[in-house]
Coordinates of C-alpha atoms in Angstrom, one line a residue:
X104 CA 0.0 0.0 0.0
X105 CA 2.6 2.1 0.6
X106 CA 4.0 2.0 -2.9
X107 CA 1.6 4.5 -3.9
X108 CA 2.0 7.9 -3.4
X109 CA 0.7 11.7 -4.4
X110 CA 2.9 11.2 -7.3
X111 CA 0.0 9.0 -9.1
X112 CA -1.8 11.9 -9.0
X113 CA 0.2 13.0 -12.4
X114 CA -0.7 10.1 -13.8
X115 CA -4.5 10.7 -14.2
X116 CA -5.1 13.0 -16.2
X117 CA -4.0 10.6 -18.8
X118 CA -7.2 9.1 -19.0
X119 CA -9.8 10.3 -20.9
X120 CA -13.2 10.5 -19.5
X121 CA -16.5 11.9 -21.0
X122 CA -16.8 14.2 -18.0
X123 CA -17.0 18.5 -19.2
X124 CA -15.1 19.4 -15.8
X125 CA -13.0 16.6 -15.5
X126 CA -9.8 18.5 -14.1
X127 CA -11.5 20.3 -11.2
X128 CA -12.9 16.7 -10.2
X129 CA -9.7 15.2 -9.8
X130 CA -8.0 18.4 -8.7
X131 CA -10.8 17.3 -5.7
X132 CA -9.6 14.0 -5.6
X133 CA -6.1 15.1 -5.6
X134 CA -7.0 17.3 -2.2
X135 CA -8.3 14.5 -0.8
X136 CA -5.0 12.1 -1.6
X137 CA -2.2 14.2 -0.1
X138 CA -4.6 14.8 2.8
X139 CA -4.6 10.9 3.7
X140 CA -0.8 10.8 3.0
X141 CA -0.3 13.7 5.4
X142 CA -1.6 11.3 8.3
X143 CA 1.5 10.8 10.5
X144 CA 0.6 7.1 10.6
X145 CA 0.9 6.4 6.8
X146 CA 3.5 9.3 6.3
X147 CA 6.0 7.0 8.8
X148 CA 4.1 4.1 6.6
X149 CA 3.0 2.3 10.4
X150 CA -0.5 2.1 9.8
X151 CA -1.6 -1.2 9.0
X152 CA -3.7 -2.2 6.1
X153 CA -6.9 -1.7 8.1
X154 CA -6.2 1.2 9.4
X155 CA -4.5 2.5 6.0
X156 CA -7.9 2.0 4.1
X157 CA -10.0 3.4 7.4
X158 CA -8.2 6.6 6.7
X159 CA -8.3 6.6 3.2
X160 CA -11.9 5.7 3.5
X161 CA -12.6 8.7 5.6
X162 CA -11.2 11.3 3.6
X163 CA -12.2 10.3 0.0
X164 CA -15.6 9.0 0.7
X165 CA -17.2 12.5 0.8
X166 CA -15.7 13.6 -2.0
X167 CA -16.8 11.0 -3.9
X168 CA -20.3 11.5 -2.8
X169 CA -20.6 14.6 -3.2
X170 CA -18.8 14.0 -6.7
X171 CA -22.5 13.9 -8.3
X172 CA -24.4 14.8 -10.4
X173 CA -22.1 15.7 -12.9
X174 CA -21.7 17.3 -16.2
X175 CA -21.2 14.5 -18.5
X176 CA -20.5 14.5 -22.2
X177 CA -22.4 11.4 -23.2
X178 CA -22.0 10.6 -26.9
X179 CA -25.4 10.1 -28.6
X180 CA -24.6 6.7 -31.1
X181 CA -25.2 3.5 -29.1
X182 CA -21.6 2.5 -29.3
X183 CA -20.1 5.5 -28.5
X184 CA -22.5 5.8 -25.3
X185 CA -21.3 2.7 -23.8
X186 CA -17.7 3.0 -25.0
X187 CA -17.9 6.6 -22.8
X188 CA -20.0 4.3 -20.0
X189 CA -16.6 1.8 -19.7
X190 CA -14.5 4.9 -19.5
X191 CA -16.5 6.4 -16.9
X192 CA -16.3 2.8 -14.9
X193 CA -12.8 2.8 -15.7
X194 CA -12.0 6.2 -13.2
X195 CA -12.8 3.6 -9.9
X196 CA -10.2 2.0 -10.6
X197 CA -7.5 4.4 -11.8
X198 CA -7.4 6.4 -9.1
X199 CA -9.4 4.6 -5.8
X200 CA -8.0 2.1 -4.0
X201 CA -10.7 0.3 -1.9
X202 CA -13.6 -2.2 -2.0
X203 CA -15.9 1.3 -0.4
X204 CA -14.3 3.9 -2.4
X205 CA -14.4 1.9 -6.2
X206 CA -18.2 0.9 -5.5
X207 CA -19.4 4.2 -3.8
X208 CA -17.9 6.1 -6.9
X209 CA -19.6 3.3 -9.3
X210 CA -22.9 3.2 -7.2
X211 CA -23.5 6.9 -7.5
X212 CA -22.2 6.8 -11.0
X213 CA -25.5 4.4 -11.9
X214 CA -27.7 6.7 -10.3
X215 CA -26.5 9.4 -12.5
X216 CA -25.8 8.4 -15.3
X217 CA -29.4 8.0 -16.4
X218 CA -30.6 10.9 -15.6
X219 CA -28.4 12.8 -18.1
X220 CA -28.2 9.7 -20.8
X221 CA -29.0 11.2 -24.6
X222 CA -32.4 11.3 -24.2
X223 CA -32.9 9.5 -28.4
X224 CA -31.3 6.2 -26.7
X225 CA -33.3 3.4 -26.1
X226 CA -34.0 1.9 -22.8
X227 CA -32.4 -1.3 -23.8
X228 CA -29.2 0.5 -24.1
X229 CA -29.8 2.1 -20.4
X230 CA -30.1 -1.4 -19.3
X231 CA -26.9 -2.4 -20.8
X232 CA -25.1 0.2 -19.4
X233 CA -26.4 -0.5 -15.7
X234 CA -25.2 -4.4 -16.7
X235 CA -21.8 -3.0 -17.6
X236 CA -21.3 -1.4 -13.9
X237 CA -23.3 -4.4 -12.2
X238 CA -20.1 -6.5 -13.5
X239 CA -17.4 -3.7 -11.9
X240 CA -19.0 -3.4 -8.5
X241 CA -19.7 -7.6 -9.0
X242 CA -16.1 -8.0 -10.0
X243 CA -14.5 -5.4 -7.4
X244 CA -16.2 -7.4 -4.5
X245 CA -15.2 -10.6 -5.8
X246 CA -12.2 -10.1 -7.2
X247 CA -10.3 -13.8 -5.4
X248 CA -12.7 -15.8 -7.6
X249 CA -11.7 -17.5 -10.0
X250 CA -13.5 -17.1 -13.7
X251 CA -15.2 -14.3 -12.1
X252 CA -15.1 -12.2 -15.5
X253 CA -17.1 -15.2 -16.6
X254 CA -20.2 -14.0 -16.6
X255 CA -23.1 -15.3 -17.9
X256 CA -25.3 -12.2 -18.2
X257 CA -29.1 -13.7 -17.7
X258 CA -31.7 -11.0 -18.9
X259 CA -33.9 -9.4 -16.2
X260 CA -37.4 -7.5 -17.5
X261 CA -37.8 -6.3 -13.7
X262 CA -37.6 -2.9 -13.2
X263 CA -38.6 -1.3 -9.7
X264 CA -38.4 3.3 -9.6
X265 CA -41.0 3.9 -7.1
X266 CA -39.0 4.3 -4.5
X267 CA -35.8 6.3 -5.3
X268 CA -33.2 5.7 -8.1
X269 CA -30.9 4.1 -5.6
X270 CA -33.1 1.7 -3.9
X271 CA -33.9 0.8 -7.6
X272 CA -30.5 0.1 -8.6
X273 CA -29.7 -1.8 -5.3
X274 CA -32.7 -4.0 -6.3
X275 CA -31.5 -4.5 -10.0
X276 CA -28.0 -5.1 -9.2
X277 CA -29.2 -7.5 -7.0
X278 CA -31.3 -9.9 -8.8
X279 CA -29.0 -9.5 -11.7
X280 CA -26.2 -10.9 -9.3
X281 CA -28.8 -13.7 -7.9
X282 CA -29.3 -14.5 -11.9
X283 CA -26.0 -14.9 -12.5
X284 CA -24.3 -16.7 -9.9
X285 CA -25.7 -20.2 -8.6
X286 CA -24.8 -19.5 -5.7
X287 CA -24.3 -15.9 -3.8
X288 CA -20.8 -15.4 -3.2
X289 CA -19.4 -11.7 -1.4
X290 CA -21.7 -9.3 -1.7
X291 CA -21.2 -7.4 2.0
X292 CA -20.6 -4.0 0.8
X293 CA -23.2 -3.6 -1.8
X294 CA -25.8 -5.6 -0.1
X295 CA -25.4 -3.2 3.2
X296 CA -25.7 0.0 1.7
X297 CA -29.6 -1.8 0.1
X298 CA -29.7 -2.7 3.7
X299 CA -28.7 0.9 4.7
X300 CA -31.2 2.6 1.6
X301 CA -34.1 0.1 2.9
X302 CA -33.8 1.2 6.6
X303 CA -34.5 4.6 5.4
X304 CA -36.7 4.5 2.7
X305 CA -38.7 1.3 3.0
X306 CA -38.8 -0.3 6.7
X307 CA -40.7 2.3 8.5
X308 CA -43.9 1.9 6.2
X309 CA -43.8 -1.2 7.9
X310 CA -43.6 0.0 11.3
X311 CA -47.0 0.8 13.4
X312 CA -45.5 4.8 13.8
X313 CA -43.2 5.3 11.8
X314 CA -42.2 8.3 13.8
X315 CA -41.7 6.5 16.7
X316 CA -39.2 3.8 17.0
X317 CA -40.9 2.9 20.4
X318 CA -43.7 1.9 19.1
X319 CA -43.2 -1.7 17.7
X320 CA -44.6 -5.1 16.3
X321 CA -41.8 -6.8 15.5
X322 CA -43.9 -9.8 14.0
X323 CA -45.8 -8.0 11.7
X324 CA -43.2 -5.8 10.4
X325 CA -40.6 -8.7 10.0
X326 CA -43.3 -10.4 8.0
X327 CA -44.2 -7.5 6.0
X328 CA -41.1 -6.2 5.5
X329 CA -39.9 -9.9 4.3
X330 CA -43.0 -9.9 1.6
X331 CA -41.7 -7.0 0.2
X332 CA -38.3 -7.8 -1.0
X333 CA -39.4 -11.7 -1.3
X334 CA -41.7 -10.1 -4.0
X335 CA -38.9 -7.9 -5.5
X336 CA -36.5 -11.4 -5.7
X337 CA -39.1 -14.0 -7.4
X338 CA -37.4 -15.2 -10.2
X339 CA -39.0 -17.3 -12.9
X340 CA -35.8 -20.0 -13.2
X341 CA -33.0 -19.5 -11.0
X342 CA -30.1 -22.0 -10.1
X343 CA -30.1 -20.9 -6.7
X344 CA -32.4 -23.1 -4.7
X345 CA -35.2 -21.5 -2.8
X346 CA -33.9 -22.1 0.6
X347 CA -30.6 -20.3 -0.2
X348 CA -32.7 -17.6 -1.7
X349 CA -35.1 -17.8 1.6
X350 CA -32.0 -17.3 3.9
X351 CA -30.6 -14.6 2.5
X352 CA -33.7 -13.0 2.4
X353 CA -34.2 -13.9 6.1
X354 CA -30.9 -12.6 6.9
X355 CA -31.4 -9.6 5.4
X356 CA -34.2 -8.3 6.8
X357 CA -32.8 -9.5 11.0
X358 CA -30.3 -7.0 9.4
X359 CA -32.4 -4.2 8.9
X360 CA -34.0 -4.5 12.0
X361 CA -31.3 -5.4 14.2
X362 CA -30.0 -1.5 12.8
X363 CA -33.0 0.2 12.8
X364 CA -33.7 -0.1 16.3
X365 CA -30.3 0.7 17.2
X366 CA -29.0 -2.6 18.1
X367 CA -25.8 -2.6 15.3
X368 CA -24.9 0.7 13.9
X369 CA -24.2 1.3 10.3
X370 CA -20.1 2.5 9.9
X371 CA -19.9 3.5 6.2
X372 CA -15.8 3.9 6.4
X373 CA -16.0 0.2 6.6
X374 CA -19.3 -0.6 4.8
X375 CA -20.6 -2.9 7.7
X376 CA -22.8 -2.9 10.8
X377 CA -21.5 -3.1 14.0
X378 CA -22.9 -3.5 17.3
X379 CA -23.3 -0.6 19.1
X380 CA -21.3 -0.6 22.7
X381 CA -20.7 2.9 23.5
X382 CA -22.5 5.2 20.6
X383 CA -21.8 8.6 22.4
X384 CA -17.8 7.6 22.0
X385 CA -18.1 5.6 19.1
X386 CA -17.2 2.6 20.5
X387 CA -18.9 -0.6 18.4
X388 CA -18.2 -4.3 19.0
X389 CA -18.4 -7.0 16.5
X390 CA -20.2 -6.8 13.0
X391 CA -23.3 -9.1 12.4
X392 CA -22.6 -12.6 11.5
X393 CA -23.8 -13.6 7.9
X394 CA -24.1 -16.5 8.6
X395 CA -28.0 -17.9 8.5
X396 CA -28.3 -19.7 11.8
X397 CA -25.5 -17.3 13.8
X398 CA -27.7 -14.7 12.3
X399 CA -30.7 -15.5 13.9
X400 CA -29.5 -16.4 16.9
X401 CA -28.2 -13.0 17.0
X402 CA -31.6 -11.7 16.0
X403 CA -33.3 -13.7 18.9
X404 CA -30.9 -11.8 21.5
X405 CA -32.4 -8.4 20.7
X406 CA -35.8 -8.9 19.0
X407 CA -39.0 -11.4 20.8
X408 CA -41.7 -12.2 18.4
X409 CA -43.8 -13.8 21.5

């Protein structure tokens, strides 16, 4: 890690990417670089590889998100647009270095992107575009498999927008991955920050207040909450078998719970939910287990159905 330095910074604008302002973003990037190698940790190059990407993490994530929308100059042929969609992919990984940094660049690059798309495309070509940063983020998070570029690229008709572009593309990227994996390999990252977009757009329609986290019927908004994105993962032929699909499910809604009502805390420097020990001096303990069974018996600590 410590082979990289500010002087990579020269390096980027060497790429070409269809963005009109493309300088004064990485000029913002660049900011945020020498900043993380100004930490006396990394400058004396002690920090260890977690604590190397916690403070990378905490510097460049806000630039990042606050990186869109931007001004892009999308090419109106169908070629050229997704030729200029592979370059824009292409930026994660020339200049960010982690797993949180690559997919929160790429996840708030498939929000925007459609919103400013050449407006005589069709939506087939939207589609394919979304596909095209599916496989990045899929690829980023999995990148010790083997044959993971391999991808077999099932067709989805599905489309949810109801509910906010980013909850939408959560849900996309999701059943596209379910589609095209037999079974679900590591998803962690991208399938918190849909746990993370759920707790705040979704769950609490589920709740009996939903301005009051006191009030609660844990039952009924388990069950209602786990109809929901059921519904949102049916799949007409899948390889995955149902209980797989059923325990992921199940796992992911404990999840949003288990946060919601404060139990595990959402830490988005490391793109995971720990449990809360100390919350007024940030002090969190272990993450929740994925596992099914350690799941719920974590679950069954904190939250009675009886």
């Amino acid at each position: 890690m410590y082979k990289k330095s500010p002087a990579n910074i020269e390096t980027w604008s060497n790429n070409d990417y269809p963005i009109k302002d493309k300088e004064k973003l990485l000029e913002t990037f660049s900011l945020s670089l020498k900043e993380i190698y100004s930490n006396p940790e990394i400058q004396n190059q002690v920090a260890s590889q977690e604590e190397y990407n916690s403070i990378y993490n905490k510097v460049m994530l806000n630039p990042i998100f606050d990186s869109h929308p931007l001004e892009f100059l999308w090419r109106d042929k169908e070629e050229d647009f997704l030729s200029d969609i592979s370059s824009t992919i292409s930026l994660a990984h020339n200049i960010f270095e982690t797993i949180e940094t690559k997919n929160a660049y790429l996840i708030s690059l498939a929000v925007a992107f459609k919103k400013s798309a050449p407006k005589n495309l069709d939506s087939k070509v939207l589609d394919n575009a979304s596909e095209l940063i599916f496989e990045a983020i899929f690829n980023i998070e999995n990148s010790n498999q083997q044959n993971n570029s391999k991808v077999e690229n099932f067709k989805d008709d599905y489309r949810y927008t109801t509910d906010g572009q980013a909850l939408a593309f959560q849900i996309q990227y999701h059943r596209w991955m379910i589609l095209n994996k037999s079974t679900l390999p590591e998803t962690s990252y991208m399938r918190n920050r849909f746990i993370n977009i759920v707790i705040r757009k979704n769950f609490p329609k589920h709740t009996p207040n939903p301005e009051s986290k006191t009030e609660t019927s844990y039952a009924e908004s388990h069950a209602k909450l786990k109809e929901e994105i059921t519904n949102h993962m049916k799949f007409e032929k899948i390889k995955l078998s149902n209980e797989d699909l059923e325990k992921w499910i199940n796992s992911f809604v404990n999840n949003v719970m288990l946060v919601y009502y404060g139990f595990y805390k959402w830490d988005k420097l490391r793109g995971d939910f720990y449990k809360v020990i100390d919350l007024e001096n940030s002090k969190f303990g272990e993450k929740i287990p994925d596992q099914f069974e350690k799941n719920n018996e974590e679950f069954s600590k904190f939250i009675n159905f009886s």
